[in-house]
PDB file of C-alpha atoms in Angstrom:
ATOM      1  CA  GLY A   1      19.985   5.456   3.273  1.00  0.00           C
ATOM      2  CA  ALA A   2      16.929   7.243   4.815  1.00  0.00           C
ATOM      3  CA  GLY A   3      14.284   5.361   3.066  1.00  0.00           C
ATOM      4  CA  VAL A   4      13.284   1.866   1.873  1.00  0.00           C
ATOM      5  CA  SER A   5      15.497   0.975  -1.021  1.00  0.00           C
ATOM      6  CA  GLN A   6      14.490  -1.509  -3.701  1.00  0.00           C
ATOM      7  CA  SER A   7      16.313  -3.047  -6.568  1.00  0.00           C
ATOM      8  CA  PRO A   8      16.329  -3.409  -9.433  1.00  0.00           C
ATOM      9  CA  ARG A   9      13.925  -0.484 -10.182  1.00  0.00           C
ATOM     10  CA  TYR A  10      13.033  -2.147 -13.588  1.00  0.00           C
ATOM     11  CA  LYS A  11      13.340  -5.834 -14.566  1.00  0.00           C
ATOM     12  CA  VAL A  12      12.392  -7.300 -17.962  1.00  0.00           C
ATOM     13  CA  ALA A  13      12.193 -11.225 -17.922  1.00  0.00           C
ATOM     14  CA  LYS A  14      11.391 -13.741 -20.502  1.00  0.00           C
ATOM     15  CA  ARG A  15       8.564 -16.062 -19.583  1.00  0.00           C
ATOM     16  CA  GLY A  16       9.898 -18.902 -17.668  1.00  0.00           C
ATOM     17  CA  GLN A  17      12.924 -17.031 -16.189  1.00  0.00           C
ATOM     18  CA  ASP A  18      13.497 -16.705 -12.442  1.00  0.00           C
ATOM     19  CA  VAL A  19      13.823 -13.250 -10.911  1.00  0.00           C
ATOM     20  CA  ALA A  20      14.918 -11.998  -7.543  1.00  0.00           C
ATOM     21  CA  LEU A  21      13.810  -8.544  -6.234  1.00  0.00           C
ATOM     22  CA  ARG A  22      15.638  -6.991  -3.321  1.00  0.00           C
ATOM     23  CA  CYS A  23      14.467  -4.734  -0.455  1.00  0.00           C
ATOM     24  CA  ASP A  24      16.636  -2.818   2.093  1.00  0.00           C
ATOM     25  CA  PRO A  25      14.178  -1.550   4.759  1.00  0.00           C
ATOM     26  CA  ILE A  26      14.680   1.373   7.047  1.00  0.00           C
ATOM     27  CA  SER A  27      17.336   0.665   9.558  1.00  0.00           C
ATOM     28  CA  GLY A  28      15.801  -0.770  12.807  1.00  0.00           C
ATOM     29  CA  HIS A  29      12.488  -1.562  11.250  1.00  0.00           C
ATOM     30  CA  VAL A  30      11.055  -4.660  12.636  1.00  0.00           C
ATOM     31  CA  SER A  31       8.226  -5.320  10.067  1.00  0.00           C
ATOM     32  CA  LEU A  32       8.777  -5.774   6.417  1.00  0.00           C
ATOM     33  CA  PHE A  33       5.932  -6.265   3.890  1.00  0.00           C
ATOM     34  CA  TRP A  34       5.704  -7.143   0.148  1.00  0.00           C
ATOM     35  CA  TYR A  35       2.842  -5.884  -1.925  1.00  0.00           C
ATOM     36  CA  GLN A  36       2.079  -6.450  -5.626  1.00  0.00           C
ATOM     37  CA  GLN A  37       0.570  -3.551  -7.622  1.00  0.00           C
ATOM     38  CA  ALA A  38      -0.881  -4.143 -11.021  1.00  0.00           C
ATOM     39  CA  LEU A  39      -1.265  -1.162 -13.326  1.00  0.00           C
ATOM     40  CA  GLY A  40      -4.265   0.950 -12.263  1.00  0.00           C
ATOM     41  CA  GLN A  41      -4.920  -1.034  -9.164  1.00  0.00           C
ATOM     42  CA  GLY A  42      -4.259  -0.818  -5.505  1.00  0.00           C
ATOM     43  CA  PRO A  43      -1.421  -2.719  -3.827  1.00  0.00           C
ATOM     44  CA  GLU A  44      -2.220  -6.235  -2.889  1.00  0.00           C
ATOM     45  CA  PHE A  45      -0.567  -7.921   0.085  1.00  0.00           C
ATOM     46  CA  LEU A  46       1.802 -10.780  -0.490  1.00  0.00           C
ATOM     47  CA  THR A  47       3.696 -11.550   2.698  1.00  0.00           C
ATOM     48  CA  TYR A  48       4.853 -10.044   5.877  1.00  0.00           C
ATOM     49  CA  PHE A  49       7.992 -10.588   8.171  1.00  0.00           C
ATOM     50  CA  GLN A  50       8.561  -9.681  11.743  1.00  0.00           C
ATOM     51  CA  ASN A  51      12.261  -9.589  11.996  1.00  0.00           C
ATOM     52  CA  GLU A  52      13.418 -12.930  10.246  1.00  0.00           C
ATOM     53  CA  ALA A  53      10.151 -14.765  10.890  1.00  0.00           C
ATOM     54  CA  GLN A  54       7.720 -14.908   8.046  1.00  0.00           C
ATOM     55  CA  LEU A  55       4.286 -14.370   9.917  1.00  0.00           C
ATOM     56  CA  ASP A  56       2.029 -14.276   6.982  1.00  0.00           C
ATOM     57  CA  LYS A  57       2.396 -15.570   3.386  1.00  0.00           C
ATOM     58  CA  SER A  58      -1.368 -15.764   2.637  1.00  0.00           C
ATOM     59  CA  GLY A  59      -1.114 -13.432  -0.264  1.00  0.00           C
ATOM     60  CA  LEU A  60       1.538 -15.212  -2.299  1.00  0.00           C
ATOM     61  CA  PRO A  61      -0.326 -16.107  -5.465  1.00  0.00           C
ATOM     62  CA  SER A  62       1.444 -19.528  -6.029  1.00  0.00           C
ATOM     63  CA  ASP A  63       4.266 -21.708  -4.943  1.00  0.00           C
ATOM     64  CA  ARG A  64       6.418 -19.978  -7.607  1.00  0.00           C
ATOM     65  CA  PHE A  65       6.714 -16.997  -5.237  1.00  0.00           C
ATOM     66  CA  PHE A  66       9.039 -17.178  -2.347  1.00  0.00           C
ATOM     67  CA  ALA A  67      10.230 -14.532   0.090  1.00  0.00           C
ATOM     68  CA  GLU A  68      13.120 -14.473   2.759  1.00  0.00           C
ATOM     69  CA  ARG A  69      14.584 -12.253   5.254  1.00  0.00           C
ATOM     70  CA  PRO A  70      17.297 -14.462   6.800  1.00  0.00           C
ATOM     71  CA  GLU A  71      18.829 -11.920   9.112  1.00  0.00           C
ATOM     72  CA  GLY A  72      15.903  -9.787   9.880  1.00  0.00           C
ATOM     73  CA  SER A  73      17.038  -6.926   7.650  1.00  0.00           C
ATOM     74  CA  VAL A  74      17.340  -7.194   3.841  1.00  0.00           C
ATOM     75  CA  SER A  75      14.608  -9.194   2.159  1.00  0.00           C
ATOM     76  CA  THR A  76      14.432 -10.897  -1.189  1.00  0.00           C
ATOM     77  CA  LEU A  77      11.257 -11.748  -3.068  1.00  0.00           C
ATOM     78  CA  LYS A  78      11.944 -14.562  -5.705  1.00  0.00           C
ATOM     79  CA  ILE A  79       9.664 -15.440  -8.500  1.00  0.00           C
ATOM     80  CA  GLN A  80      10.389 -18.832 -10.260  1.00  0.00           C
ATOM     81  CA  ARG A  81       9.280 -19.600 -13.846  1.00  0.00           C
ATOM     82  CA  THR A  82       7.752 -16.205 -14.362  1.00  0.00           C
ATOM     83  CA  GLN A  83       4.455 -15.829 -16.212  1.00  0.00           C
ATOM     84  CA  GLN A  84       3.018 -12.763 -18.048  1.00  0.00           C
ATOM     85  CA  GLU A  85       0.505 -12.355 -15.236  1.00  0.00           C
ATOM     86  CA  ASP A  86       3.374 -11.723 -12.802  1.00  0.00           C
ATOM     87  CA  SER A  87       4.066  -8.380 -14.614  1.00  0.00           C
ATOM     88  CA  ALA A  88       3.418  -5.679 -11.900  1.00  0.00           C
ATOM     89  CA  VAL A  89       5.226  -3.266  -9.617  1.00  0.00           C
ATOM     90  CA  TYR A  90       6.422  -5.117  -6.517  1.00  0.00           C
ATOM     91  CA  LEU A  91       6.471  -2.745  -3.465  1.00  0.00           C
ATOM     92  CA  CYS A  92       8.325  -3.312  -0.224  1.00  0.00           C
ATOM     93  CA  ALA A  93       7.399  -1.536   2.927  1.00  0.00           C
ATOM     94  CA  SER A  94       8.849  -1.541   6.440  1.00  0.00           C
ATOM     95  CA  SER A  95       7.516  -0.483   9.811  1.00  0.00           C
ATOM     96  CA  LEU A  96       9.096   0.311  13.055  1.00  0.00           C
ATOM     97  CA  VAL A  97       6.428  -1.381  15.163  1.00  0.00           C
ATOM     98  CA  VAL A  98       4.175  -4.400  14.875  1.00  0.00           C
ATOM     99  CA  GLY A  99       0.387  -3.564  14.850  1.00  0.00           C
ATOM    100  CA  GLY A 100       0.189  -1.718  18.168  1.00  0.00           C
ATOM    101  CA  THR A 101      -0.169   1.492  19.612  1.00  0.00           C
ATOM    102  CA  LYS A 102       1.096   4.835  18.267  1.00  0.00           C
ATOM    103  CA  THR A 103       1.180   4.166  14.488  1.00  0.00           C
ATOM    104  CA  GLY A 104       1.158   1.347  11.959  1.00  0.00           C
ATOM    105  CA  GLU A 105       2.686   3.498   9.460  1.00  0.00           C
ATOM    106  CA  LEU A 106       4.282   1.706   6.626  1.00  0.00           C
ATOM    107  CA  PHE A 107       7.125   3.339   4.652  1.00  0.00           C
ATOM    108  CA  PHE A 108       7.152   2.209   1.151  1.00  0.00           C
ATOM    109  CA  GLY A 109       9.985   1.910  -1.408  1.00  0.00           C
ATOM    110  CA  GLU A 110       9.519   3.070  -4.953  1.00  0.00           C
ATOM    111  CA  GLY A 111       9.014  -0.429  -6.144  1.00  0.00           C
ATOM    112  CA  SER A 112      10.460  -2.886  -8.695  1.00  0.00           C
ATOM    113  CA  ARG A 113       8.690  -2.817 -11.936  1.00  0.00           C
ATOM    114  CA  LEU A 114       8.659  -6.418 -13.478  1.00  0.00           C
ATOM    115  CA  THR A 115       7.756  -6.987 -17.055  1.00  0.00           C
ATOM    116  CA  VAL A 116       7.428 -10.529 -18.260  1.00  0.00           C
ATOM    117  CA  LEU A 117       7.544 -10.970 -22.126  1.00  0.00           C
TER     118      LEU A 117
ATOM    119  CA  GLN B   1      -9.413  -6.175  -1.841  1.00  0.00           C
ATOM    120  CA  GLN B   2     -13.078  -6.862  -2.201  1.00  0.00           C
ATOM    121  CA  GLN B   3     -13.164  -6.135   1.544  1.00  0.00           C
ATOM    122  CA  VAL B   4     -12.572  -2.453   0.778  1.00  0.00           C
ATOM    123  CA  LYS B   5     -14.541  -0.346  -1.736  1.00  0.00           C
ATOM    124  CA  GLN B   6     -13.495   3.126  -2.623  1.00  0.00           C
ATOM    125  CA  SER B   7     -15.499   5.763  -4.532  1.00  0.00           C
ATOM    126  CA  PRO B   8     -15.245   7.546  -6.847  1.00  0.00           C
ATOM    127  CA  GLN B   9     -12.636   5.871  -9.078  1.00  0.00           C
ATOM    128  CA  SER B  10     -11.607   9.343 -10.355  1.00  0.00           C
ATOM    129  CA  LEU B  11     -12.272  12.830  -9.361  1.00  0.00           C
ATOM    130  CA  ILE B  12     -11.601  16.281 -10.988  1.00  0.00           C
ATOM    131  CA  VAL B  13     -11.813  19.327  -8.718  1.00  0.00           C
ATOM    132  CA  GLN B  14     -10.950  22.936  -9.312  1.00  0.00           C
ATOM    133  CA  LYS B  15      -8.293  24.604  -7.516  1.00  0.00           C
ATOM    134  CA  GLY B  16      -9.541  25.765  -4.095  1.00  0.00           C
ATOM    135  CA  GLY B  17     -12.349  23.310  -4.087  1.00  0.00           C
ATOM    136  CA  ILE B  18     -13.026  20.319  -1.759  1.00  0.00           C
ATOM    137  CA  SER B  19     -12.238  16.887  -2.689  1.00  0.00           C
ATOM    138  CA  ILE B  20     -14.059  13.963  -1.039  1.00  0.00           C
ATOM    139  CA  ILE B  21     -13.216  10.319  -1.261  1.00  0.00           C
ATOM    140  CA  ASN B  22     -15.166   7.616   0.479  1.00  0.00           C
ATOM    141  CA  CYS B  23     -14.223   4.060   1.650  1.00  0.00           C
ATOM    142  CA  ALA B  24     -16.507   1.337   2.649  1.00  0.00           C
ATOM    143  CA  TYR B  25     -15.368  -1.829   4.311  1.00  0.00           C
ATOM    144  CA  GLU B  26     -16.680  -5.104   5.522  1.00  0.00           C
ATOM    145  CA  ASN B  27     -14.266  -6.510   8.155  1.00  0.00           C
ATOM    146  CA  THR B  28     -15.210  -5.292  11.623  1.00  0.00           C
ATOM    147  CA  ALA B  29     -11.860  -6.423  12.851  1.00  0.00           C
ATOM    148  CA  PHE B  30     -10.079  -3.538  11.170  1.00  0.00           C
ATOM    149  CA  ASP B  31      -8.216  -1.516  13.810  1.00  0.00           C
ATOM    150  CA  TYR B  32      -6.541   1.316  12.115  1.00  0.00           C
ATOM    151  CA  PHE B  33      -7.817   3.455   9.126  1.00  0.00           C
ATOM    152  CA  PRO B  34      -5.237   5.245   7.081  1.00  0.00           C
ATOM    153  CA  TRP B  35      -5.230   7.052   3.736  1.00  0.00           C
ATOM    154  CA  TYR B  36      -2.174   6.727   1.561  1.00  0.00           C
ATOM    155  CA  GLN B  37      -1.219   9.174  -1.297  1.00  0.00           C
ATOM    156  CA  GLN B  38       0.769   7.853  -4.337  1.00  0.00           C
ATOM    157  CA  PHE B  39       2.369   9.753  -7.131  1.00  0.00           C
ATOM    158  CA  PRO B  40       3.376   8.301 -10.475  1.00  0.00           C
ATOM    159  CA  GLY B  41       6.516   6.049 -10.212  1.00  0.00           C
ATOM    160  CA  LYS B  42       6.558   6.305  -6.338  1.00  0.00           C
ATOM    161  CA  GLY B  43       5.415   4.189  -3.501  1.00  0.00           C
ATOM    162  CA  PRO B  44       2.422   5.110  -1.470  1.00  0.00           C
ATOM    163  CA  ALA B  45       2.956   7.492   1.440  1.00  0.00           C
ATOM    164  CA  LEU B  46       0.926   7.837   4.624  1.00  0.00           C
ATOM    165  CA  LEU B  47      -1.293  10.998   4.452  1.00  0.00           C
ATOM    166  CA  ILE B  48      -3.523  10.790   7.459  1.00  0.00           C
ATOM    167  CA  ALA B  49      -4.902   7.982   9.728  1.00  0.00           C
ATOM    168  CA  ILE B  50      -7.559   7.592  12.407  1.00  0.00           C
ATOM    169  CA  ARG B  51      -8.228   4.951  15.164  1.00  0.00           C
ATOM    170  CA  PRO B  52     -11.678   3.583  15.423  1.00  0.00           C
ATOM    171  CA  ASP B  53     -12.483   5.289  18.772  1.00  0.00           C
ATOM    172  CA  VAL B  54     -12.330   8.769  17.096  1.00  0.00           C
ATOM    173  CA  SER B  55     -14.938  10.145  14.764  1.00  0.00           C
ATOM    174  CA  GLU B  56     -13.034  12.763  13.057  1.00  0.00           C
ATOM    175  CA  LYS B  57      -9.318  13.863  12.686  1.00  0.00           C
ATOM    176  CA  LYS B  58      -8.016  16.917  10.973  1.00  0.00           C
ATOM    177  CA  GLU B  59      -4.408  17.718   9.875  1.00  0.00           C
ATOM    178  CA  GLY B  60      -4.053  20.835   8.065  1.00  0.00           C
ATOM    179  CA  ARG B  61      -6.123  20.679   4.898  1.00  0.00           C
ATOM    180  CA  PHE B  62      -6.821  17.001   5.321  1.00  0.00           C
ATOM    181  CA  THR B  63      -9.745  15.504   7.375  1.00  0.00           C
ATOM    182  CA  ILE B  64     -10.805  11.985   7.993  1.00  0.00           C
ATOM    183  CA  SER B  65     -14.316  11.265   9.010  1.00  0.00           C
ATOM    184  CA  PHE B  66     -15.048   7.870  10.429  1.00  0.00           C
ATOM    185  CA  ASN B  67     -18.397   6.250  10.877  1.00  0.00           C
ATOM    186  CA  LYS B  68     -18.031   2.900  12.790  1.00  0.00           C
ATOM    187  CA  SER B  69     -21.677   1.794  12.690  1.00  0.00           C
ATOM    188  CA  ALA B  70     -21.734   2.312   8.836  1.00  0.00           C
ATOM    189  CA  LYS B  71     -18.346   0.873   8.292  1.00  0.00           C
ATOM    190  CA  GLN B  72     -17.328   3.759   6.299  1.00  0.00           C
ATOM    191  CA  PHE B  73     -14.647   6.506   6.425  1.00  0.00           C
ATOM    192  CA  SER B  74     -13.857   9.313   4.187  1.00  0.00           C
ATOM    193  CA  LEU B  75     -10.978  11.725   3.252  1.00  0.00           C
ATOM    194  CA  HIS B  76     -11.738  15.442   2.726  1.00  0.00           C
ATOM    195  CA  ILE B  77      -9.232  17.696   1.097  1.00  0.00           C
ATOM    196  CA  MET B  78      -9.963  21.401   1.631  1.00  0.00           C
ATOM    197  CA  ASP B  79      -8.636  24.111  -0.625  1.00  0.00           C
ATOM    198  CA  SER B  80      -7.416  21.521  -3.031  1.00  0.00           C
ATOM    199  CA  GLN B  81      -4.158  22.355  -4.934  1.00  0.00           C
ATOM    200  CA  PRO B  82      -2.690  21.197  -8.214  1.00  0.00           C
ATOM    201  CA  GLY B  83       0.089  19.531  -6.143  1.00  0.00           C
ATOM    202  CA  ASP B  84      -2.552  17.236  -4.584  1.00  0.00           C
ATOM    203  CA  SER B  85      -3.173  15.576  -7.998  1.00  0.00           C
ATOM    204  CA  ALA B  86      -2.287  11.895  -7.168  1.00  0.00           C
ATOM    205  CA  THR B  87      -3.940   8.631  -6.534  1.00  0.00           C
ATOM    206  CA  TYR B  88      -5.429   8.101  -3.037  1.00  0.00           C
ATOM    207  CA  PHE B  89      -5.944   4.737  -1.286  1.00  0.00           C
ATOM    208  CA  CYS B  90      -7.794   3.922   1.813  1.00  0.00           C
ATOM    209  CA  ALA B  91      -6.006   1.053   3.465  1.00  0.00           C
ATOM    210  CA  PRO B  92      -7.601  -0.305   6.715  1.00  0.00           C
ATOM    211  CA  ARG B  93      -5.528  -2.680   8.676  1.00  0.00           C
ATOM    212  CA  GLY B  94      -6.530  -6.118   9.663  1.00  0.00           C
ATOM    213  CA  GLY B  95      -4.337  -8.924  10.900  1.00  0.00           C
ATOM    214  CA  GLY B  96      -1.434  -6.638  11.008  1.00  0.00           C
ATOM    215  CA  LYS B  97      -1.562  -5.935   7.258  1.00  0.00           C
ATOM    216  CA  LEU B  98      -2.969  -3.046   5.337  1.00  0.00           C
ATOM    217  CA  ILE B  99      -5.781  -3.921   2.849  1.00  0.00           C
ATOM    218  CA  PHE B 100      -5.876  -1.357   0.084  1.00  0.00           C
ATOM    219  CA  GLY B 101      -8.867  -0.187  -1.786  1.00  0.00           C
ATOM    220  CA  GLN B 102      -8.840   0.115  -5.628  1.00  0.00           C
ATOM    221  CA  GLY B 103      -7.578   3.833  -5.510  1.00  0.00           C
ATOM    222  CA  THR B 104      -9.087   7.182  -6.555  1.00  0.00           C
ATOM    223  CA  GLU B 105      -7.227   9.284  -9.066  1.00  0.00           C
ATOM    224  CA  LEU B 106      -7.658  12.991  -8.233  1.00  0.00           C
ATOM    225  CA  SER B 107      -6.823  15.698 -10.612  1.00  0.00           C
ATOM    226  CA  VAL B 108      -6.918  19.277  -9.405  1.00  0.00           C
ATOM    227  CA  LYS B 109      -7.307  21.772 -12.247  1.00  0.00           C
ATOM    228  CA  PRO B 110      -5.630  25.244 -11.807  1.00  0.00           C
TER     229      PRO B 110
END
């Protein structure tokens, strides 16, 4: 597809369940980012990959959160033993370049809305 | 996110008016200063961005003004239209990642 694709778009989980959120970046994009956006707030950084290497995971709120990008393309964000405070929209973004020169533009998907009951 | 403070939180402007949103930051290592626009149910999308060696950039109705010494940058939307009604985020980049402000909800009345 032409843009960043995320699935599922909506997920309802019972407290304590594990969830997995998928991100298909734009083909050829080197960098992939995960952000968490609570209702009415700005996106908060979770983690960042350059190809398959996870270069920064400083934003992951706890060890219940885990992200991977094993082949440098599709990425999965996994949340174990979900809690109510995990309810948010999880946004994935990809970028053609790393930091750098011409542009650091991130292309965002529409997000996966997680509701934990 | 405390590194980046946006104001105002919300803004109502008449059609044809000027919308101004401000962003103040603390981290002097930020190297790229974009504004993102987000519509309900969608992901943010880049609107306009500026590098720190430039004081102003204009693209159509949108202008960024950048004041490095004051650690502030602002977004000006000229001739605001109802279709501009959205949430706007400043998101300066540091350490390779964007740090988003809290957002400004803009409503343009016809």
